[in-house]
Coordinates of C-alpha atoms in Angstrom, one line a residue:
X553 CA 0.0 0.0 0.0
X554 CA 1.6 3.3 -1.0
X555 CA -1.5 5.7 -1.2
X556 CA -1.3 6.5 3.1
X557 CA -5.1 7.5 2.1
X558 CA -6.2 3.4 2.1
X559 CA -4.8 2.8 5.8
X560 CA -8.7 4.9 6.5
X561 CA -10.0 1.8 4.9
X562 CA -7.6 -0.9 6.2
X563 CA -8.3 -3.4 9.3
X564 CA -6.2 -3.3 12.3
X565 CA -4.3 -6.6 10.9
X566 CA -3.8 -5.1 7.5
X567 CA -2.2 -1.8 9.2
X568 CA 0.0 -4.2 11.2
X569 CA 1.2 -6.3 8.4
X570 CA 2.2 -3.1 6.4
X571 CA 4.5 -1.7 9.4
X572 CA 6.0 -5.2 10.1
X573 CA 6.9 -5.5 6.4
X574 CA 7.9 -2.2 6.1
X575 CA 5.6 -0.7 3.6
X576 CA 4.6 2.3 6.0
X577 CA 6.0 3.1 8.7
X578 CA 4.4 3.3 12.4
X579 CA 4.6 7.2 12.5
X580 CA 2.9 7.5 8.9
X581 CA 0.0 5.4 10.6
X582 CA -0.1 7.9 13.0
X583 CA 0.3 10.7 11.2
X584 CA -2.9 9.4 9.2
X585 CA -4.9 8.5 11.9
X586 CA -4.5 11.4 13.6
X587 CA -5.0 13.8 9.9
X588 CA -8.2 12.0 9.9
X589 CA -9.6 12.8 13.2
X590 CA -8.7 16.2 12.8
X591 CA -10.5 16.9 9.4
X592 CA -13.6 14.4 10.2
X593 CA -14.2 14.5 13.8
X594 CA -15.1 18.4 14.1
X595 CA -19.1 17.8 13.8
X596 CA -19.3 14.2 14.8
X597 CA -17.3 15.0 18.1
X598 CA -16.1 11.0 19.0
X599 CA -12.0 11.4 20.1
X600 CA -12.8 13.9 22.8
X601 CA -9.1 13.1 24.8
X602 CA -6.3 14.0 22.2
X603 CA -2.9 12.5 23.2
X604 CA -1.2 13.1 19.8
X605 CA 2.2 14.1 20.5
X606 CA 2.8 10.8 23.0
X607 CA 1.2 8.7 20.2
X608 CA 3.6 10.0 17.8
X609 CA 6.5 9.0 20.6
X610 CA 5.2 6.3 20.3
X611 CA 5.1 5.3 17.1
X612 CA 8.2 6.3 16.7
X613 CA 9.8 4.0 19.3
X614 CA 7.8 1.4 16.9
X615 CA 9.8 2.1 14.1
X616 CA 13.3 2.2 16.0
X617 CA 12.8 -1.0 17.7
X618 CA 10.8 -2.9 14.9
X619 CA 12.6 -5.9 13.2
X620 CA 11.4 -8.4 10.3
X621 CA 10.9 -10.9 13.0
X622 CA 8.2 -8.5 15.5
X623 CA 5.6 -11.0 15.6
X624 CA 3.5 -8.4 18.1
X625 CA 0.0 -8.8 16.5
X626 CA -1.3 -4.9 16.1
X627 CA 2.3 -3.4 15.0
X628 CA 1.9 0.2 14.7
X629 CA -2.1 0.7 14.6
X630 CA -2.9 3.5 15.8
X631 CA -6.5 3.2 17.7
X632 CA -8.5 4.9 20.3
X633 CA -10.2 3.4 23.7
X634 CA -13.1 4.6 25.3
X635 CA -13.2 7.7 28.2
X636 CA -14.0 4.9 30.9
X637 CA -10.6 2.6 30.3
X638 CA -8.0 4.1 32.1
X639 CA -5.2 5.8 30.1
X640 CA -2.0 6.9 32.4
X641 CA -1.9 10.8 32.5
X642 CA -5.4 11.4 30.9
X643 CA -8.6 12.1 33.0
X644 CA -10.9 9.5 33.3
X645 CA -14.6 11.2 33.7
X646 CA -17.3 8.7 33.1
X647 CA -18.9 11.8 32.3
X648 CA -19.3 13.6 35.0
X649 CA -17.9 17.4 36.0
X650 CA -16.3 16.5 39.5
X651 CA -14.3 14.2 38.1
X652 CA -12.8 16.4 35.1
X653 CA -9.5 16.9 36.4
X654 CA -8.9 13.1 37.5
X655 CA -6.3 11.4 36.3
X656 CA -4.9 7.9 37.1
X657 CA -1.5 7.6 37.5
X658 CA -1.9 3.3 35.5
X659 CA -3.3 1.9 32.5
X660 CA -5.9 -0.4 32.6
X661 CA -4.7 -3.8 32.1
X662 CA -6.6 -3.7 29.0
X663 CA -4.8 -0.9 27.8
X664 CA -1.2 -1.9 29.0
X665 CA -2.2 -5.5 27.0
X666 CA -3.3 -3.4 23.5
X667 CA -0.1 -1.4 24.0
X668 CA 2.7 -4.8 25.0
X669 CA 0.9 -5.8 21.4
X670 CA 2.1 -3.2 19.5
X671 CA -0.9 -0.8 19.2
X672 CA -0.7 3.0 19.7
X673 CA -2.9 4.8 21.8
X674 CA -4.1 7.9 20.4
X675 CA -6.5 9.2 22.7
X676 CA -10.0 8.4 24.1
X677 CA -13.7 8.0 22.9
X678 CA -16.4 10.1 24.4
X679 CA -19.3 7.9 26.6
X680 CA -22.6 9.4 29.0
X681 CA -22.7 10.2 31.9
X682 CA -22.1 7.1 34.2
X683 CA -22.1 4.9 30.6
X684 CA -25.8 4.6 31.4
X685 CA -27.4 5.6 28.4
X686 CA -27.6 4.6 24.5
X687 CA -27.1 8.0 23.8
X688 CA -23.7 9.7 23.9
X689 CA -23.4 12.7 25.9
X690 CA -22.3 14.6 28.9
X691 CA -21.8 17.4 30.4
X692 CA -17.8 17.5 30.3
X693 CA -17.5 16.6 26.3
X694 CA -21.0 17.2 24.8
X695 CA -22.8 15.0 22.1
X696 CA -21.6 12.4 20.0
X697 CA -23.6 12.0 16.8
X698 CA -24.1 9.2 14.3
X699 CA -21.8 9.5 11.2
X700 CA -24.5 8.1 8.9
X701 CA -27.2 10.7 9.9
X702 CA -25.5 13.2 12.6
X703 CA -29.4 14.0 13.7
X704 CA -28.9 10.3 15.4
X705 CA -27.7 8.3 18.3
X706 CA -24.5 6.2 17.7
X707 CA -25.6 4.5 20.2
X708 CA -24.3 3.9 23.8
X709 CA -22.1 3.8 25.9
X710 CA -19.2 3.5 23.6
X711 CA -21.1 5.5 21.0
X712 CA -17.6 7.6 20.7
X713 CA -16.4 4.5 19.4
X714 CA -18.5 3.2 17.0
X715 CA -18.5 6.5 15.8
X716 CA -14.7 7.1 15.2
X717 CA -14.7 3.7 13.2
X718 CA -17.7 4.2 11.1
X719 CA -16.1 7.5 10.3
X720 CA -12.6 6.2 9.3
X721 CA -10.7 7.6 12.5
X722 CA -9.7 4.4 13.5
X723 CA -9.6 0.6 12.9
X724 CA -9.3 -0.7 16.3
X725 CA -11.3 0.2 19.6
X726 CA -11.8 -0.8 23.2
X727 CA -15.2 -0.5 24.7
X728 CA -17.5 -1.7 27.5
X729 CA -20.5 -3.3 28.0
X730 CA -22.9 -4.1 30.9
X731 CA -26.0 -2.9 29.0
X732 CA -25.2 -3.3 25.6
X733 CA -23.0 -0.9 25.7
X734 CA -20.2 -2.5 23.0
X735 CA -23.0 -4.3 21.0
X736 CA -25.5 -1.1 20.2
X737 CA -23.3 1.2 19.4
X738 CA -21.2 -1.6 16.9
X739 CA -25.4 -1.9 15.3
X740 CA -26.2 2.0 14.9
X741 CA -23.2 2.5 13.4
X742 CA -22.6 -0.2 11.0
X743 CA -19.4 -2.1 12.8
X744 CA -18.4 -5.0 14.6
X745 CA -18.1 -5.4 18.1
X746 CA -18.0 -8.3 20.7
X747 CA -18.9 -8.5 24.1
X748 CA -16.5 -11.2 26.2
X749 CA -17.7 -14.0 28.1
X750 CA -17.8 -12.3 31.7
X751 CA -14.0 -12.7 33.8
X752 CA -12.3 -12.8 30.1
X753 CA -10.6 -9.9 29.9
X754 CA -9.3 -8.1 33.5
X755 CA -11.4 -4.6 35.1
X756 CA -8.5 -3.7 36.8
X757 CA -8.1 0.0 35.3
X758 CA -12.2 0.3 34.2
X759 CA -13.8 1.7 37.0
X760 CA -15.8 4.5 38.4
X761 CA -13.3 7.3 38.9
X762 CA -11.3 7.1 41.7
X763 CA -12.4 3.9 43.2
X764 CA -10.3 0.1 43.4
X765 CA -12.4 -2.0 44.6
X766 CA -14.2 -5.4 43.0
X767 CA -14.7 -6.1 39.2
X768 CA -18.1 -4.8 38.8
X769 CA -20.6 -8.1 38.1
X770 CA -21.9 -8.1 34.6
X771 CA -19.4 -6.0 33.5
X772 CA -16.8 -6.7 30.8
X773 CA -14.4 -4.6 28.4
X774 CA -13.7 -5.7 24.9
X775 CA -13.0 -5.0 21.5
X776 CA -15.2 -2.6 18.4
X777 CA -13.9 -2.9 14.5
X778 CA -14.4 -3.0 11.3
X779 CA -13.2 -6.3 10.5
X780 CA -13.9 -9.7 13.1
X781 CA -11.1 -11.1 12.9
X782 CA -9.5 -7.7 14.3
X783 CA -12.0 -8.5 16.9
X784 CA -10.3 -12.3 17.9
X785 CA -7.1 -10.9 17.4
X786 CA -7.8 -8.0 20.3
X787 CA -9.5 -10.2 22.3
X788 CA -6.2 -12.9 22.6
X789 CA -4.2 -10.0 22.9
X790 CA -6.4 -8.6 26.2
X791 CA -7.8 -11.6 27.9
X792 CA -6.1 -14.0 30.2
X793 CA -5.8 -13.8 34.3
X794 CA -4.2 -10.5 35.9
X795 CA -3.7 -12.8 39.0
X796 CA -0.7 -15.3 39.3
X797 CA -1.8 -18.8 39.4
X798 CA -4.9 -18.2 37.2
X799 CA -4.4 -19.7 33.3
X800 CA -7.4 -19.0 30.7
X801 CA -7.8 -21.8 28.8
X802 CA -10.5 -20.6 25.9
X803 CA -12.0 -23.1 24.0
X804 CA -11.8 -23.2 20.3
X805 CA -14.1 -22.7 17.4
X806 CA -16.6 -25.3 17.3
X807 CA -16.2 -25.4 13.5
X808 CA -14.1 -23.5 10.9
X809 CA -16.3 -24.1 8.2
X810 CA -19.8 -21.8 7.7
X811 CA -21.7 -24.7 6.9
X812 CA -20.8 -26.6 10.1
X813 CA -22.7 -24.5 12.4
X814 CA -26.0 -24.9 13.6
X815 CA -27.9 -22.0 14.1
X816 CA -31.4 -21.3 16.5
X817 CA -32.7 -18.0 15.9
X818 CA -34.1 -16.6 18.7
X819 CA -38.5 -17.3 18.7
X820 CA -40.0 -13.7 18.1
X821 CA -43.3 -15.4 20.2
X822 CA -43.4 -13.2 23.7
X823 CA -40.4 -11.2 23.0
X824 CA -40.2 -6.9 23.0
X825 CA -41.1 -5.5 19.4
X826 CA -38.3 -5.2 16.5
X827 CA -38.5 -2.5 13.9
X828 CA -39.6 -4.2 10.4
X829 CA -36.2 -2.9 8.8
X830 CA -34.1 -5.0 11.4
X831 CA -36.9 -8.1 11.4
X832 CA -36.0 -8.2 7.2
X833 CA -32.8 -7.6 7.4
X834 CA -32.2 -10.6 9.6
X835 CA -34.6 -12.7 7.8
X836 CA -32.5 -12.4 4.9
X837 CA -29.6 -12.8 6.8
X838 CA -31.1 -16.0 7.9
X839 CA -32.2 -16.9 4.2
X840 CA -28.6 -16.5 3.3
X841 CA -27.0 -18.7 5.7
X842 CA -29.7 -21.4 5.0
X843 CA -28.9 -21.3 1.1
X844 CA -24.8 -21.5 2.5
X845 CA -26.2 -25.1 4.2
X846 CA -26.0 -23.5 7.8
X847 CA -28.2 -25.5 9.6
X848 CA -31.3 -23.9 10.8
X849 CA -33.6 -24.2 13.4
X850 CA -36.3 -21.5 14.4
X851 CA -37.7 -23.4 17.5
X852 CA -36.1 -25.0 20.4
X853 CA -36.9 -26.8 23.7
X854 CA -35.6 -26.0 26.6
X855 CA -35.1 -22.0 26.3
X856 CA -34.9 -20.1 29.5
X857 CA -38.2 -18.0 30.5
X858 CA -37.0 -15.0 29.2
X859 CA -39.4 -12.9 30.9
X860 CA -37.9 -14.4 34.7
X861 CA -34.3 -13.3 33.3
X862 CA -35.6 -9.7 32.5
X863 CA -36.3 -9.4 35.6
X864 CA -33.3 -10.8 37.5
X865 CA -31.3 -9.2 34.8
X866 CA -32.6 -5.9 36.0
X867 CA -32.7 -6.4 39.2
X868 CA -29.4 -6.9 39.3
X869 CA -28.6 -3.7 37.1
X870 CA -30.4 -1.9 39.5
X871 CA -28.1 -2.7 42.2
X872 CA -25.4 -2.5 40.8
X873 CA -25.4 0.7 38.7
X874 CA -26.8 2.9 41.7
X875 CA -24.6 1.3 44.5
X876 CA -23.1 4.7 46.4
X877 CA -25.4 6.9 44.5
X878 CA -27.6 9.8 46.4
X879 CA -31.1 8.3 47.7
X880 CA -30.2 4.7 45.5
X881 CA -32.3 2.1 47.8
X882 CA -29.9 -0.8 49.3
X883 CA -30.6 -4.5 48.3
X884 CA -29.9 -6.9 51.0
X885 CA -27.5 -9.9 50.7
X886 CA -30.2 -12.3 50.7
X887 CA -31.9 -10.8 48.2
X888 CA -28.6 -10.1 45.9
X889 CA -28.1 -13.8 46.3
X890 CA -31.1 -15.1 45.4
X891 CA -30.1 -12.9 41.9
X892 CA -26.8 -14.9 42.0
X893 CA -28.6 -18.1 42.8
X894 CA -31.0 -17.4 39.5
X895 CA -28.3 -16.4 37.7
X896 CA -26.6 -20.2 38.1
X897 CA -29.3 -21.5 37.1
X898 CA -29.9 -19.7 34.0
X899 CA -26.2 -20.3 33.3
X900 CA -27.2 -24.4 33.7
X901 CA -30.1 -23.8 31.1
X902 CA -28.1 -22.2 28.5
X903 CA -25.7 -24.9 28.7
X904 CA -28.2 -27.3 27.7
X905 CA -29.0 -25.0 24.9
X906 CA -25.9 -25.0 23.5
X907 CA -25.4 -28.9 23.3
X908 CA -27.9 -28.7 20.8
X909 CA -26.9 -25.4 18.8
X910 CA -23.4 -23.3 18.0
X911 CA -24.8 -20.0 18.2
X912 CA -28.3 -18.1 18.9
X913 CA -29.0 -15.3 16.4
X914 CA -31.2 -12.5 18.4
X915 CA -31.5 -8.8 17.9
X916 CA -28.9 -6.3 19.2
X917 CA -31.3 -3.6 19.5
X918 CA -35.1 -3.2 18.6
X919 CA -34.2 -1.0 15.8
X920 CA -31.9 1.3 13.9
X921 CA -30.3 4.7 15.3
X922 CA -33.1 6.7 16.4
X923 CA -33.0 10.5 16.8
X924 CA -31.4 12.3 20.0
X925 CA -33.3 12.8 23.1
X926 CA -33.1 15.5 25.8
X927 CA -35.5 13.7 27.9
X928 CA -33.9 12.9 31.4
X929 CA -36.5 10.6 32.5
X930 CA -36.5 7.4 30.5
X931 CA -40.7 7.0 30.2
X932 CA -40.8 10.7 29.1
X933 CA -38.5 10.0 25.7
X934 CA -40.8 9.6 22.4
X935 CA -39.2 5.9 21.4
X936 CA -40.7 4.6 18.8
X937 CA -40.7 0.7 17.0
X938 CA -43.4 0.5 13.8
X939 CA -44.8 4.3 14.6
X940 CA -45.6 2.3 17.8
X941 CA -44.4 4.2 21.1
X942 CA -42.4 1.8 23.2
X943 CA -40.6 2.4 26.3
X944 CA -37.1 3.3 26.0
X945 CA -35.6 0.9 28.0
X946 CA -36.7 -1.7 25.9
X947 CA -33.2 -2.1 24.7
X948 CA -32.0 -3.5 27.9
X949 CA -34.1 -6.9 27.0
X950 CA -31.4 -7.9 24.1
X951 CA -28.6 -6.6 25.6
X952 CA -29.5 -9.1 29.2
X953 CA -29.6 -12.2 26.8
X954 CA -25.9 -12.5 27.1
X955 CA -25.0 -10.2 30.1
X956 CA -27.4 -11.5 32.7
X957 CA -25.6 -15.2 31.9
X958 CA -22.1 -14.1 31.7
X959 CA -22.2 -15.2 27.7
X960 CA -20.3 -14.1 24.7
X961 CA -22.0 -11.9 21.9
X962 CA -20.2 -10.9 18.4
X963 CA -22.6 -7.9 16.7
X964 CA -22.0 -8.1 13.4
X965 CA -23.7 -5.1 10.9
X966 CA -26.1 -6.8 8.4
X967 CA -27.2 -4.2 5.7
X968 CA -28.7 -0.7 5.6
X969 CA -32.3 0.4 5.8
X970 CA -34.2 2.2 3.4
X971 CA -32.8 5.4 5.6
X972 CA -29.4 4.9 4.9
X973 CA -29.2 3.2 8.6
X974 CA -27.4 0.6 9.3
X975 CA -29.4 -2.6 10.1
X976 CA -27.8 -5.8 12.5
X977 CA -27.7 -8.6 15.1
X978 CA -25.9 -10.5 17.5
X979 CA -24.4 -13.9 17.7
X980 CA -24.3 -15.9 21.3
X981 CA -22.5 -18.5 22.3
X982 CA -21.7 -20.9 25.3
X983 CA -19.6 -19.9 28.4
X984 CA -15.9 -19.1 27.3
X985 CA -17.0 -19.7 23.5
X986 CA -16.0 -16.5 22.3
X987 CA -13.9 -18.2 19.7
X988 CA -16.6 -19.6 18.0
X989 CA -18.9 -16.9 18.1
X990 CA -16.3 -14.6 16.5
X991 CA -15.3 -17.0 13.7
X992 CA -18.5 -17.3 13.2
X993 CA -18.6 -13.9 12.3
X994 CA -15.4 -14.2 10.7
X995 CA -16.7 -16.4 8.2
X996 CA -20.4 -14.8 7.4
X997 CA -18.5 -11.8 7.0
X998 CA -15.8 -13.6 4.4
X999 CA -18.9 -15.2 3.2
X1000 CA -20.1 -12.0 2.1
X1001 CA -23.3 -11.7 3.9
X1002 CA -22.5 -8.3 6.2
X1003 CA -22.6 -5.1 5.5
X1004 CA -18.7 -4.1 4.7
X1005 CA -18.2 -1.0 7.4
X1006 CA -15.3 0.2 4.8
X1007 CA -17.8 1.2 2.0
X1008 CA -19.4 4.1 3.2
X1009 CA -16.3 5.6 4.3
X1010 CA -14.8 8.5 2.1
X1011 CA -10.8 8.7 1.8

């Protein structure tokens, strides 16, 4: 690649291979990366913490040090993480105005993982307040908007990074999820984005300013691209034990052919509403994979009540998203074990699911970026599905069917709606599957049946 113009266009692995064979060099990466943030990010306002000149230090440490035989797997990209992951020397907000001016003195073990790999951090991704939104804004950094249609949500939390890939900033970005938080911004803006089996990949370094105490339950970092198999090759580079004596031992892919997998998608019967644009676009999806000789089933015995795991899901949200807040109400340690108690169980049932089938194909969200809202309280904000008000907090539903069970989800962007929206879903998979769901991914997207992120983006 000569024309520094493609690397906006290139995946995280074909950036790497180009530095570690010498055809650009780590700073030119740079250089790019940070050129296009500069001239794209102005109205779209995604890379709100700007750490240029140590990113250019950086890369060119890269280029000093670099041999033919540098096997680190993400070389010289140059990539962003979101506000919430700690960066040494750059404040760490969630958000909120008191804690503008803090500034941890460590990178997250994520971060310190993406960085012993070769990538360059070049700053950070703007989130809401508290990450508790599907918006993407805040007092201390202002709004996010939606690179297809800036009138839009991204989505949220890390709706700074889906937008800064959908936009061509980056290749490569670390997010979070808890509520959907990595798999709803990768739909409304058209990328990929996986959420880790829970205990994966190390909090240490992603936590509410200031404080060190317990990974967070339900919580999880992980990885946003444009390409899935820059999504496995972030995830090997930032999971594994931060505690001596531990050892991850992931299993692999079920299969590593398309045609291999069986596939339930989710029963519609009983569930929250989906938008007819996302309900065809996964039907043909669907279609697709069936003409491929994926094996299909749209019925199964033995699903969880899903209605039961709404609730605990919830519940247990509740608690732990408000714990230390003003006037939150405390939940008492019988009652947060009974929610640990039903979560074991609903662990057990998916288990028995997943003898049967590779991955479950559900919704990520109930439908495509929809417009910003100002609305503090949640019931007051005009949501529609169909021209159908719903309530906004319907989105929570998809994003508990892995959460609440601890279990991996790829989002992977399907097409775009007669809006010009992107359009997608998510893949589960068993406890510590993440493998499979992501080569899954891998190979629809090889296949040819997603939505390429790279084509709508102008050089």
């Amino acid at each position: 690649m000569t024309n520094i113009s493609e690397l906006g266009t290139a995946t995280a692995l074909q950036t790497a291979d180009l530095v570690r064979r010498g055809e650009v060099s780590a700073l030119e990466v740079c250089d790019a990366a940070i050129d296009r943030i500069e001239s794209r990010d102005g109205p779209i306002n995604a890379v709100v913490v700007r750490d240029f000149e140590r990113a250019r230090a950086s890369a060119r440490s890269i280029d000093t040090s670099r041999t033919k035989e540098d096997e680190r797997p993400l070389l010289g990209v140059a990539m962003t993480v979101k506000e919430s992951n700690d960066v040494c020397g750059l404040p760490t907000t969630w958000g909120f105005t008191e804690f503008a001016d803090y500034t941890p003195e460590q990178d997250a073990v994520a971060v310190e993982r993406l960085k012993a790999a070769g990538a360059v951090i070049l700053g950070k991704t703007n989130a809401p307040v508290a990450l508790a939104d599907w918006q993407t804004v805040n007092p201390v950094y202002g709004r996010t908007v939606n690179p297809h249609d800036h009138a839009r949500s991204p989505g949220g939390s890390s709706g700074g990074a889906g937008a800064a890939l959908a936009a061509g900033m980056v290749p490569l970005e670390l997010g979070s999820d808890i509520g959907g938080s990595i798999r709803i911004p990768a739909n409304f803006c058209g990328v990929y984005g996986h959420k880790p089996t829970y205990g994966v990949i190390p909090l240490q370094g992603h936590g509410f300013p200031g404080t060190d105490g317990v990974d967070v339950p339900l919580a999880v970092v992980g990885p946003l691209a444009r390409s899935a198999k820059d999504l496995t090759t972030a995830l090997s580079v930032m999971s594994g034990s931060a505690v001596p004596g531990w050892k991850l031992d992931m299993k692999p892919p079920r299969h590593r052919e398309l045609e291999e997998y069986r596939v339930l998608v989710l029963p519609g019967d009983g569930l929250p509403p989906v938008a007819d644009d996302v309900a065809t676009a996964i039907n043909e999806f669907v279609k697709s994979l069936d003409d491929a000789g994926v094996d299909i089933a749209m019925h199964a015995d033995g699903l969880p009540d899903f209605s039961v795991a709404q609730a605990n899901y919830v519940a247990m949200l509740t608690a732990i998203t408000t714990r230390g807040t003003p006037g939150a109400e405390p939940i008492d340690a019988h009652a947060w074990m009974d929610l640990v108690d039903a979560q074991m169980r609903l662990q057990r049932q998916w288990n028995e699911v997943f003898r049967d089938f590779d991955i479950v194909l559900a919704p990520t969200a109930s439908s495509t970026a929809f417009p910003h809202m100002d609305e503090p309280d949640w019931h007051d904000r005009p949501y529609t599905v169909n021209g159908e008000r719903v309530n906004y907090g319907v989105q929570v539903f998809w994003a508990g069917l892995a959460t609440y069970p601890g279990l991996p989800s790829t989002a992977m962007p399907l097409s775009t709606s007669a809006e010009g929206l992107p359009t997608g879903l998510q893949a589960l998979g068993g406890q510590f599957e993440d493998l499979t769901t992501l080569k899954f991914a891998e190979l629809v997207e090889q296949a040819g049946l997603t939505l390429d992120p790279a084509a709508s983006i102008s050089r």
